[in-house]
mmCIF file of C-alpha atoms in Angstrom:
data_model
loop_
_atom_site.group_PDB
_atom_site.id
_atom_site.type_symbol
_atom_site.label_atom_id
_atom_site.label_comp_id
_atom_site.label_asym_id
_atom_site.label_seq_id
_atom_site.Cartn_x
_atom_site.Cartn_y
_atom_site.Cartn_z
ATOM 1 C CA MET A 22 21.496 135.716 150.016
ATOM 2 C CA ALA A 23 25.069 134.420 150.192
ATOM 3 C CA ARG A 24 25.700 131.211 148.285
ATOM 4 C CA GLN A 25 27.990 128.333 149.041
ATOM 5 C CA GLY A 26 30.538 127.051 146.547
ATOM 6 C CA GLU A 27 32.223 128.507 143.548
ATOM 7 C CA THR A 28 29.841 131.354 142.725
ATOM 8 C CA HIS A 29 30.686 132.919 146.063
ATOM 9 C CA THR A 30 34.403 132.423 145.334
ATOM 10 C CA ILE A 31 34.235 134.094 141.920
ATOM 11 C CA ALA A 32 32.096 136.890 143.235
ATOM 12 C CA SER A 33 34.560 137.684 146.002
ATOM 13 C CA ASN A 34 36.537 139.796 143.509
ATOM 14 C CA THR A 35 33.500 141.959 142.719
ATOM 15 C CA PRO A 36 32.689 145.113 144.723
ATOM 16 C CA ALA A 37 30.183 144.817 147.511
ATOM 17 C CA ALA A 38 26.540 145.352 146.703
ATOM 18 C CA PRO A 39 25.319 148.920 146.970
ATOM 19 C CA ASP A 40 22.898 149.998 149.657
ATOM 20 C CA SER A 41 20.028 150.045 147.163
ATOM 21 C CA ALA A 42 20.330 146.292 146.821
ATOM 22 C CA ALA A 43 19.912 145.813 150.521
ATOM 23 C CA ALA A 44 16.714 147.759 150.397
ATOM 24 C CA ALA A 45 15.308 145.665 147.583
ATOM 25 C CA ALA A 46 12.534 143.236 148.319
ATOM 26 C CA PRO A 47 13.895 139.808 149.239
ATOM 27 C CA ALA A 48 13.578 136.997 146.742
ATOM 28 C CA PRO A 49 10.652 134.665 147.254
ATOM 29 C CA ASP A 50 11.394 131.621 149.375
ATOM 30 C CA THR A 51 11.607 128.854 146.810
ATOM 31 C CA ALA A 52 14.341 126.852 148.540
ATOM 32 C CA GLU A 53 12.234 123.716 149.089
ATOM 33 C CA LYS A 54 12.729 120.640 146.928
ATOM 34 C CA LEU A 55 10.721 120.661 143.735
ATOM 35 C CA PRO A 56 8.400 117.703 143.077
ATOM 36 C CA LEU A 57 9.557 115.269 140.417
ATOM 37 C CA SER A 58 6.390 115.818 138.390
ATOM 38 C CA LEU A 59 7.208 119.525 138.074
ATOM 39 C CA LYS A 60 10.808 118.821 137.012
ATOM 40 C CA LEU A 61 9.564 116.429 134.343
ATOM 41 C CA ALA A 62 6.940 118.880 133.096
ATOM 42 C CA TYR A 63 9.564 121.635 132.904
ATOM 43 C CA GLY A 64 12.129 119.463 131.131
ATOM 44 C CA LEU A 65 9.872 117.468 128.783
ATOM 45 C CA PRO A 66 9.697 120.116 126.005
ATOM 46 C CA ASN A 67 13.463 119.876 125.644
ATOM 47 C CA PHE A 68 13.113 116.348 124.229
ATOM 48 C CA ALA A 69 11.586 117.667 121.020
ATOM 49 C CA GLY A 70 13.387 121.016 121.134
ATOM 50 C CA MET A 71 16.856 119.497 121.360
ATOM 51 C CA ALA A 72 15.978 116.666 118.970
ATOM 52 C CA MET A 73 15.069 119.282 116.369
ATOM 53 C CA GLY A 74 18.426 120.949 116.922
ATOM 54 C CA VAL A 75 20.428 117.853 115.900
ATOM 55 C CA PRO A 76 19.530 117.819 112.180
ATOM 56 C CA VAL A 77 19.712 121.622 112.103
ATOM 57 C CA ALA A 78 23.242 121.586 113.533
ATOM 58 C CA ILE A 79 24.600 118.485 111.804
ATOM 59 C CA HIS A 80 22.627 117.456 108.714
ATOM 60 C CA MET A 81 21.203 120.732 107.424
ATOM 61 C CA THR A 82 24.313 122.080 105.679
ATOM 62 C CA LYS A 83 24.974 118.853 103.816
ATOM 63 C CA PHE A 84 21.265 118.415 103.088
ATOM 64 C CA TYR A 85 21.036 121.748 101.266
ATOM 65 C CA SER A 86 24.451 121.517 99.595
ATOM 66 C CA ASP A 87 24.181 117.931 98.313
ATOM 67 C CA SER A 88 20.431 117.460 97.806
ATOM 68 C CA ILE A 89 19.503 120.931 96.498
ATOM 69 C CA GLY A 90 22.828 122.286 95.268
ATOM 70 C CA VAL A 91 23.052 125.422 97.412
ATOM 71 C CA ALA A 92 26.636 126.673 97.704
ATOM 72 C CA VAL A 93 28.211 125.889 101.073
ATOM 73 C CA GLY A 94 29.562 129.443 101.284
ATOM 74 C CA PHE A 95 26.053 130.874 100.971
ATOM 75 C CA ILE A 96 24.780 128.488 103.663
ATOM 76 C CA ALA A 97 27.577 129.652 105.963
ATOM 77 C CA LEU A 98 26.714 133.313 105.275
ATOM 78 C CA ALA A 99 23.044 132.721 106.097
ATOM 79 C CA GLN A 100 24.034 131.008 109.331
ATOM 80 C CA VAL A 101 26.251 133.944 110.304
ATOM 81 C CA LEU A 102 23.363 136.358 109.671
ATOM 82 C CA ALA A 103 21.011 134.242 111.774
ATOM 83 C CA ARG A 104 23.528 134.066 114.619
ATOM 84 C CA ALA A 105 24.086 137.821 114.450
ATOM 85 C CA LEU A 106 20.335 138.378 114.671
ATOM 86 C CA ASP A 107 20.286 135.963 117.596
ATOM 87 C CA ALA A 108 22.804 138.105 119.478
ATOM 88 C CA ILE A 109 20.322 140.998 119.306
ATOM 89 C CA THR A 110 17.057 139.147 119.841
ATOM 90 C CA ASP A 111 18.198 137.045 122.822
ATOM 91 C CA PRO A 112 18.673 139.934 125.304
ATOM 92 C CA LEU A 113 15.727 141.807 123.776
ATOM 93 C CA MET A 114 13.460 138.781 124.245
ATOM 94 C CA GLY A 115 14.661 138.352 127.817
ATOM 95 C CA TRP A 116 13.991 142.010 128.580
ATOM 96 C CA MET A 117 10.496 141.823 127.069
ATOM 97 C CA SER A 118 9.664 138.657 128.990
ATOM 98 C CA ASP A 119 10.891 140.112 132.288
ATOM 99 C CA ARG A 120 8.756 143.245 131.743
ATOM 100 C CA THR A 121 5.565 141.495 130.652
ATOM 101 C CA ARG A 122 2.626 141.708 133.042
ATOM 102 C CA GLY A 123 -0.755 140.081 132.567
ATOM 103 C CA PRO A 124 -3.076 137.251 133.581
ATOM 104 C CA TRP A 125 -1.010 134.713 131.594
ATOM 105 C CA GLY A 126 2.216 135.630 133.383
ATOM 106 C CA ARG A 127 5.592 136.748 132.059
ATOM 107 C CA ARG A 128 6.691 133.561 130.269
ATOM 108 C CA ARG A 129 3.608 131.743 128.980
ATOM 109 C CA PRO A 130 2.465 134.210 126.264
ATOM 110 C CA TYR A 131 5.770 133.980 124.409
ATOM 111 C CA ILE A 132 6.036 130.208 124.796
ATOM 112 C CA LEU A 133 2.481 129.663 123.555
ATOM 113 C CA VAL A 134 3.201 131.760 120.447
ATOM 114 C CA GLY A 135 6.852 130.902 119.807
ATOM 115 C CA ALA A 136 6.594 127.102 119.974
ATOM 116 C CA PRO A 137 4.076 126.623 117.112
ATOM 117 C CA LEU A 138 5.813 129.217 114.920
ATOM 118 C CA THR A 139 9.124 127.413 115.480
ATOM 119 C CA ALA A 140 7.424 124.156 114.513
ATOM 120 C CA ILE A 141 6.184 125.661 111.237
ATOM 121 C CA SER A 142 9.656 127.064 110.479
ATOM 122 C CA MET A 143 11.287 123.694 111.173
ATOM 123 C CA VAL A 144 8.987 121.868 108.754
ATOM 124 C CA ALA A 145 9.618 124.545 106.116
ATOM 125 C CA LEU A 146 13.389 124.273 106.652
ATOM 126 C CA PHE A 147 13.484 120.558 105.853
ATOM 127 C CA GLY A 148 10.567 120.610 103.414
ATOM 128 C CA PRO A 149 11.614 122.761 100.455
ATOM 129 C CA PRO A 150 9.421 122.348 97.364
ATOM 130 C CA ASP A 151 10.264 119.526 94.970
ATOM 131 C CA GLY A 152 12.380 120.558 92.005
ATOM 132 C CA ILE A 153 13.511 123.807 93.611
ATOM 133 C CA THR A 154 16.505 125.429 91.896
ATOM 134 C CA PRO A 155 19.741 126.140 93.803
ATOM 135 C CA LEU A 156 19.036 129.887 93.692
ATOM 136 C CA MET A 157 15.508 129.526 95.017
ATOM 137 C CA GLY A 158 16.795 126.931 97.470
ATOM 138 C CA ALA A 159 19.233 129.503 98.846
ATOM 139 C CA ALA A 160 16.413 132.018 99.334
ATOM 140 C CA TRP A 161 14.168 129.364 100.888
ATOM 141 C CA PHE A 162 16.924 128.237 103.245
ATOM 142 C CA THR A 163 17.767 131.766 104.380
ATOM 143 C CA THR A 164 14.139 132.647 105.108
ATOM 144 C CA ALA A 165 13.276 129.400 106.885
ATOM 145 C CA PHE A 166 16.531 129.242 108.859
ATOM 146 C CA MET A 167 16.303 132.811 110.149
ATOM 147 C CA ALA A 168 12.622 132.300 111.020
ATOM 148 C CA TYR A 169 13.513 129.115 112.897
ATOM 149 C CA PHE A 170 16.182 130.865 114.945
ATOM 150 C CA PHE A 171 14.009 133.897 115.675
ATOM 151 C CA PHE A 172 10.954 131.957 116.843
ATOM 152 C CA HIS A 173 13.177 129.549 118.776
ATOM 153 C CA THR A 174 14.364 132.576 120.747
ATOM 154 C CA VAL A 175 10.761 133.658 121.368
ATOM 155 C CA TYR A 176 9.927 130.480 123.299
ATOM 156 C CA PHE A 177 13.311 129.294 124.578
ATOM 157 C CA ILE A 178 14.450 132.418 126.448
ATOM 158 C CA PRO A 179 11.222 132.622 128.539
ATOM 159 C CA HIS A 180 11.423 128.862 129.144
ATOM 160 C CA TYR A 181 14.955 129.305 130.440
ATOM 161 C CA GLY A 182 13.955 132.287 132.587
ATOM 162 C CA LEU A 183 11.144 130.256 134.128
ATOM 163 C CA GLY A 184 13.604 127.586 135.274
ATOM 164 C CA ALA A 185 15.872 130.123 136.959
ATOM 165 C CA GLU A 186 13.024 131.328 139.195
ATOM 166 C CA LEU A 187 11.510 127.951 140.155
ATOM 167 C CA THR A 188 13.913 127.428 143.061
ATOM 168 C CA SER A 189 16.547 129.440 144.923
ATOM 169 C CA ASN A 190 18.203 126.347 146.427
ATOM 170 C CA TYR A 191 21.835 126.112 145.292
ATOM 171 C CA HIS A 192 21.914 122.333 144.752
ATOM 172 C CA GLU A 193 18.248 121.925 143.788
ATOM 173 C CA ARG A 194 18.997 124.074 140.758
ATOM 174 C CA SER A 195 21.590 121.548 139.623
ATOM 175 C CA ASN A 196 18.965 118.846 140.109
ATOM 176 C CA LEU A 197 16.346 120.723 138.088
ATOM 177 C CA PHE A 198 18.659 121.449 135.183
ATOM 178 C CA ALA A 199 20.109 117.928 135.327
ATOM 179 C CA TRP A 200 16.606 116.540 134.764
ATOM 180 C CA ARG A 201 16.126 118.973 131.894
ATOM 181 C CA ASP A 202 19.525 118.043 130.479
ATOM 182 C CA GLY A 203 18.829 114.317 130.802
ATOM 183 C CA ILE A 204 15.612 114.711 128.813
ATOM 184 C CA SER A 205 17.487 116.858 126.287
ATOM 185 C CA LEU A 206 20.111 114.150 125.819
ATOM 186 C CA LEU A 207 17.420 111.519 125.298
ATOM 187 C CA GLY A 208 15.924 113.707 122.583
ATOM 188 C CA GLN A 209 19.320 114.205 120.982
ATOM 189 C CA ALA A 210 20.034 110.471 121.143
ATOM 190 C CA PHE A 211 16.715 109.773 119.419
ATOM 191 C CA ALA A 212 17.508 112.375 116.758
ATOM 192 C CA ALA A 213 20.961 110.867 116.271
ATOM 193 C CA ALA A 214 19.779 107.284 115.768
ATOM 194 C CA SER A 215 16.385 107.479 114.070
ATOM 195 C CA PRO A 216 17.274 109.329 110.816
ATOM 196 C CA ALA A 217 20.002 106.830 109.939
ATOM 197 C CA LEU A 218 17.590 103.931 110.484
ATOM 198 C CA PHE A 219 14.858 105.517 108.368
ATOM 199 C CA ILE A 220 17.293 106.459 105.600
ATOM 200 C CA ALA A 221 18.596 102.881 105.471
ATOM 201 C CA ALA A 222 15.043 101.493 105.354
ATOM 202 C CA ILE A 223 13.996 103.857 102.548
ATOM 203 C CA LYS A 224 17.173 103.141 100.554
ATOM 204 C CA ALA A 225 16.458 99.408 100.849
ATOM 205 C CA GLN A 226 13.344 100.024 98.736
ATOM 206 C CA GLY A 227 15.474 101.352 95.886
ATOM 207 C CA THR A 228 15.312 105.078 96.701
ATOM 208 C CA GLU A 229 18.371 107.234 96.051
ATOM 209 C CA GLN A 230 20.378 108.557 99.028
ATOM 210 C CA ALA A 231 19.440 112.212 98.477
ATOM 211 C CA GLU A 232 15.718 111.466 98.171
ATOM 212 C CA ALA A 233 15.828 109.173 101.218
ATOM 213 C CA GLU A 234 17.354 112.002 103.242
ATOM 214 C CA ARG A 235 14.685 114.462 102.063
ATOM 215 C CA ILE A 236 11.843 112.134 103.059
ATOM 216 C CA THR A 237 13.403 111.234 106.396
ATOM 217 C CA PHE A 238 14.163 114.744 107.598
ATOM 218 C CA LEU A 239 10.808 116.098 106.450
ATOM 219 C CA TRP A 240 8.813 113.557 108.459
ATOM 220 C CA PHE A 241 11.213 113.792 111.377
ATOM 221 C CA SER A 242 10.592 117.561 111.425
ATOM 222 C CA VAL A 243 6.827 117.064 111.329
ATOM 223 C CA GLY A 244 6.857 114.563 114.209
ATOM 224 C CA MET A 245 9.157 116.580 116.451
ATOM 225 C CA SER A 246 7.293 119.814 115.690
ATOM 226 C CA VAL A 247 3.986 118.326 116.805
ATOM 227 C CA LEU A 248 5.615 116.967 119.967
ATOM 228 C CA LEU A 249 7.234 120.353 120.667
ATOM 229 C CA VAL A 250 3.910 122.188 120.620
ATOM 230 C CA ILE A 251 2.100 119.565 122.730
ATOM 231 C CA SER A 252 4.839 119.377 125.376
ATOM 232 C CA TYR A 253 5.157 123.158 125.700
ATOM 233 C CA TYR A 254 1.423 123.623 126.044
ATOM 234 C CA TRP A 255 1.474 120.908 128.723
ATOM 235 C CA MET A 256 4.317 122.692 130.522
ATOM 236 C CA CYS A 257 2.448 126.011 130.474
ATOM 237 C CA TRP A 258 -0.540 124.309 132.089
ATOM 238 C CA ARG A 259 1.469 122.302 134.638
ATOM 239 C CA VAL A 260 4.354 124.575 135.731
ATOM 240 C CA PRO A 261 3.302 127.703 137.650
ATOM 241 C CA GLU A 262 5.077 131.028 137.477
ATOM 242 C CA ASN A 263 6.145 132.699 140.704
ATOM 243 C CA PRO A 264 3.963 135.825 141.099
ATOM 244 C CA ALA A 265 6.384 137.353 143.619
ATOM 245 C CA TYR A 266 8.952 137.961 140.873
ATOM 246 C CA SER A 267 6.504 139.510 138.414
ATOM 247 C CA SER A 268 5.362 142.048 141.021
ATOM 248 C CA ARG A 269 8.741 143.796 140.903
ATOM 249 C CA LYS A 270 9.484 146.952 138.962
ATOM 250 C CA PRO A 271 10.608 146.223 135.357
ATOM 251 C CA ASN A 272 14.224 146.916 134.375
ATOM 252 C CA PRO A 273 15.210 149.305 131.550
ATOM 253 C CA LEU A 274 16.951 147.511 128.669
ATOM 254 C CA VAL A 275 20.188 149.395 127.956
ATOM 255 C CA PRO A 276 21.090 150.331 131.565
ATOM 256 C CA GLY A 277 20.189 146.775 132.546
ATOM 257 C CA VAL A 278 22.587 145.294 129.990
ATOM 258 C CA ARG A 279 25.343 147.649 131.156
ATOM 259 C CA ARG A 280 24.793 146.590 134.758
ATOM 260 C CA VAL A 281 24.864 142.925 133.802
ATOM 261 C CA LEU A 282 28.149 143.359 131.923
ATOM 262 C CA ARG A 283 29.668 144.944 135.036
ATOM 263 C CA ASN A 284 28.885 141.709 136.878
ATOM 264 C CA HIS A 285 32.240 139.889 137.108
ATOM 265 C CA PRO A 286 30.839 136.344 137.532
ATOM 266 C CA PHE A 287 28.525 136.906 134.570
ATOM 267 C CA ARG A 288 31.419 137.970 132.315
ATOM 268 C CA ILE A 289 33.277 134.774 133.184
ATOM 269 C CA LEU A 290 30.177 132.692 132.498
ATOM 270 C CA LEU A 291 29.560 134.528 129.214
ATOM 271 C CA ALA A 292 33.100 133.740 128.038
ATOM 272 C CA CYS A 293 32.572 130.059 128.855
ATOM 273 C CA TYR A 294 29.304 130.036 126.926
ATOM 274 C CA MET A 295 30.998 131.616 123.909
ATOM 275 C CA VAL A 296 33.743 128.984 123.873
ATOM 276 C CA THR A 297 31.339 126.049 124.175
ATOM 277 C CA THR A 298 28.895 127.442 121.599
ATOM 278 C CA ILE A 299 31.562 128.122 118.978
ATOM 279 C CA THR A 300 33.274 124.751 119.382
ATOM 280 C CA SER A 301 30.109 122.641 119.514
ATOM 281 C CA GLY A 302 28.560 124.529 116.594
ATOM 282 C CA GLY A 303 31.662 124.119 114.466
ATOM 283 C CA ILE A 304 31.894 120.411 115.201
ATOM 284 C CA GLY A 305 28.242 119.865 114.333
ATOM 285 C CA VAL A 306 28.500 121.572 110.944
ATOM 286 C CA LEU A 307 31.826 119.993 109.940
ATOM 287 C CA MET A 308 31.311 116.449 111.238
ATOM 288 C CA PRO A 309 29.488 115.027 108.160
ATOM 289 C CA PHE A 310 32.227 116.351 105.868
ATOM 290 C CA TYR A 311 34.945 115.167 108.269
ATOM 291 C CA LEU A 312 33.657 111.592 108.439
ATOM 292 C CA ARG A 313 33.096 111.332 104.693
ATOM 293 C CA TYR A 314 36.127 113.133 103.271
ATOM 294 C CA ALA A 315 38.812 113.416 105.965
ATOM 295 C CA LEU A 316 38.378 109.892 107.354
ATOM 296 C CA GLY A 317 36.810 108.247 104.299
ATOM 297 C CA ILE A 318 34.361 106.154 106.328
ATOM 298 C CA THR A 319 31.958 104.045 104.256
ATOM 299 C CA ASP A 320 28.282 104.459 105.222
ATOM 300 C CA TRP A 321 29.261 107.516 107.205
ATOM 301 C CA VAL A 322 25.609 108.520 107.805
ATOM 302 C CA GLU A 323 24.952 105.321 109.753
ATOM 303 C CA TRP A 324 28.258 105.590 111.611
ATOM 304 C CA MET A 325 27.554 109.197 112.569
ATOM 305 C CA GLY A 326 24.164 108.173 113.916
ATOM 306 C CA VAL A 327 25.820 105.490 116.043
ATOM 307 C CA ALA A 328 28.492 107.930 117.253
ATOM 308 C CA LEU A 329 25.930 110.544 118.278
ATOM 309 C CA LEU A 330 23.770 107.902 119.946
ATOM 310 C CA LEU A 331 26.736 106.650 121.978
ATOM 311 C CA GLY A 332 27.767 110.193 122.874
ATOM 312 C CA TYR A 333 24.344 111.309 124.063
ATOM 313 C CA GLY A 334 23.668 107.935 125.692
ATOM 314 C CA THR A 335 26.904 108.121 127.666
ATOM 315 C CA GLY A 336 25.947 111.630 128.729
ATOM 316 C CA VAL A 337 22.601 110.407 130.087
ATOM 317 C CA VAL A 338 24.172 107.483 131.973
ATOM 318 C CA THR A 339 26.959 109.555 133.557
ATOM 319 C CA LEU A 340 24.794 112.586 134.360
ATOM 320 C CA PRO A 341 23.956 111.494 137.960
ATOM 321 C CA VAL A 342 27.671 110.952 138.606
ATOM 322 C CA PHE A 343 28.550 114.509 137.623
ATOM 323 C CA VAL A 344 25.627 115.896 139.641
ATOM 324 C CA ARG A 345 27.110 114.212 142.720
ATOM 325 C CA LEU A 346 30.603 115.418 141.844
ATOM 326 C CA ALA A 347 29.320 118.989 141.505
ATOM 327 C CA ARG A 348 27.650 118.729 144.901
ATOM 328 C CA ARG A 349 30.834 117.397 146.486
ATOM 329 C CA TYR A 350 33.582 119.390 144.756
ATOM 330 C CA GLY A 351 31.738 122.440 143.402
ATOM 331 C CA LYS A 352 30.103 123.343 140.102
ATOM 332 C CA LYS A 353 33.041 125.359 138.804
ATOM 333 C CA GLN A 354 35.592 122.605 139.373
ATOM 334 C CA VAL A 355 33.485 119.959 137.642
ATOM 335 C CA TRP A 356 32.728 122.258 134.705
ATOM 336 C CA ILE A 357 36.466 122.890 134.277
ATOM 337 C CA LEU A 358 36.954 119.110 134.222
ATOM 338 C CA SER A 359 34.394 118.856 131.411
ATOM 339 C CA PHE A 360 36.296 121.526 129.445
ATOM 340 C CA VAL A 361 39.515 119.518 129.788
ATOM 341 C CA LEU A 362 37.813 116.302 128.639
ATOM 342 C CA SER A 363 36.241 118.089 125.688
ATOM 343 C CA PHE A 364 39.547 119.659 124.634
ATOM 344 C CA ILE A 365 41.376 116.323 124.748
ATOM 345 C CA CYS A 366 38.672 114.589 122.691
ATOM 346 C CA GLN A 367 38.545 117.306 120.056
ATOM 347 C CA ALA A 368 42.340 117.414 119.745
ATOM 348 C CA LEU A 369 42.636 113.639 119.320
ATOM 349 C CA LEU A 370 39.703 113.523 116.906
ATOM 350 C CA THR A 371 41.288 116.260 114.786
ATOM 351 C CA ALA A 372 44.598 114.371 114.667
ATOM 352 C CA LEU A 373 42.981 111.020 113.833
ATOM 353 C CA PRO A 374 43.315 111.235 109.990
ATOM 354 C CA SER A 375 47.095 111.489 110.419
ATOM 355 C CA PHE A 376 47.207 107.988 111.909
ATOM 356 C CA ILE A 377 44.282 106.037 110.483
ATOM 357 C CA TYR A 378 41.969 106.227 107.462
ATOM 358 C CA GLY A 379 38.850 104.443 106.288
ATOM 359 C CA ASP A 380 36.432 102.244 108.200
ATOM 360 C CA ALA A 381 39.127 101.335 110.732
ATOM 361 C CA ALA A 382 38.772 104.870 112.128
ATOM 362 C CA ALA A 383 35.094 104.366 113.015
ATOM 363 C CA PRO A 384 35.662 102.642 116.420
ATOM 364 C CA TRP A 385 37.970 105.459 117.474
ATOM 365 C CA VAL A 386 35.343 108.024 116.511
ATOM 366 C CA MET A 387 32.832 106.116 118.666
ATOM 367 C CA PHE A 388 35.223 106.167 121.623
ATOM 368 C CA PHE A 389 35.938 109.896 121.392
ATOM 369 C CA PHE A 390 32.228 110.666 121.057
ATOM 370 C CA MET A 391 31.505 108.701 124.240
ATOM 371 C CA ILE A 392 34.076 110.706 126.222
ATOM 372 C CA GLY A 393 32.893 113.928 124.612
ATOM 373 C CA GLY A 394 29.294 113.052 125.494
ATOM 374 C CA MET A 395 30.183 113.069 129.183
ATOM 375 C CA ALA A 396 31.761 116.509 128.874
ATOM 376 C CA PHE A 397 28.848 117.853 126.826
ATOM 377 C CA SER A 398 26.156 116.687 129.247
ATOM 378 C CA THR A 399 28.049 118.143 132.213
ATOM 379 C CA GLY A 400 28.189 121.612 130.689
ATOM 380 C CA GLN A 401 24.539 121.408 129.665
ATOM 381 C CA PHE A 402 23.289 121.352 133.262
ATOM 382 C CA LEU A 403 26.102 123.132 135.121
ATOM 383 C CA GLY A 404 26.022 126.230 132.902
ATOM 384 C CA PRO A 405 22.321 127.027 133.513
ATOM 385 C CA SER A 406 22.661 126.122 137.190
ATOM 386 C CA MET A 407 25.568 128.532 137.658
ATOM 387 C CA GLN A 408 23.769 131.203 135.647
ATOM 388 C CA ALA A 409 20.827 131.003 138.043
ATOM 389 C CA ASP A 410 23.309 131.563 140.895
ATOM 390 C CA VAL A 411 24.762 134.545 139.032
ATOM 391 C CA ILE A 412 21.228 135.964 138.698
ATOM 392 C CA ASP A 413 20.937 135.829 142.488
ATOM 393 C CA TYR A 414 24.280 137.573 142.858
ATOM 394 C CA ASP A 415 23.230 140.219 140.334
ATOM 395 C CA GLU A 416 20.083 140.857 142.369
ATOM 396 C CA LEU A 417 22.154 141.196 145.532
ATOM 397 C CA TYR A 418 24.567 143.563 143.793
ATOM 398 C CA THR A 419 22.072 145.770 141.897
ATOM 399 C CA GLY A 420 18.727 145.222 143.599
ATOM 400 C CA LYS A 421 17.279 144.167 140.217
ATOM 401 C CA ARG A 422 16.326 140.698 139.042
ATOM 402 C CA ARG A 423 16.732 139.633 135.383
ATOM 403 C CA GLU A 424 16.066 135.906 134.957
ATOM 404 C CA ALA A 425 15.514 135.950 131.192
ATOM 405 C CA GLN A 426 17.562 139.018 130.262
#
């Protein structure tokens, strides 16, 4: 099951697979090209899923601090707790999904349950009761936010595991995840542009800024939640699971995690994921405060919507280019290029207040977001594609297969 390209290069430093791996049943032959209809059905739920993530990552902190009066420090603490819980539930959910056997398959039961519960949590997160006090708002936020993250894990990890087993073709995986990433970017672009437009329209009727934000994000959450459930139920009906994988012997949790952590390519990939998650998460939370206070941009909500729209839009347009570059020069090399672009953009954006202040900084923010959008979209599809390759290597090395874990 040797692979071409960078995964083989990284793996060359790892010990040869033990004899037990050679005796393992070969992976199902899924190397043929996937039909476009299947790629679309697999990727479509990410439109709503990623669109929901934009206000959670960018607007939520300011929404609760400014509109409800919850202390920013408490919001940060609740987010840390949710992320810590996520670190436990992610591998546990993957292990449970990989072990599940039944007429509905390994992935569908969790998706069918997790998607609607995530939708309910999302609406609760952006729909706190009117007149809620800051103390009760803090309790409401903590409960809804942790529920959102937990149920998001319940459906997202099996969805991800399903994609890793749809094809074993090295380049077709990049294609599959590029389609998913393109749909994700469209959802994020919609989430970036639409709230600012609705807020402006509601404010034009004489509504205060805080109330306009409450109305906008509540109805945005309702719309995206309904779309999330419909698209995931459609995916479960349209995208088949591969029965050859589910017929294998389940893996124990703790020994399985230890074996995965001994996988050298996986450790490299995990470090890359940690860097991208920390940086992108920090930027999302701080950006509203940065635009308003550090740069002093008037109508910063509208400008941020435009910046995000340009960033995600540029990512969609340039996505086919980076797919071709990855095919020609290798996934690892192109992902490194995206890291370099992202670092340059973040460094220049951080230094911007030292040179320019006020509305004159807005065009520069737009420019840096466009370059950053290219880097972001590249990592979005190359990371999952390389992880699927690492899963193959792990199977070759250990004789066990762990798509979701």
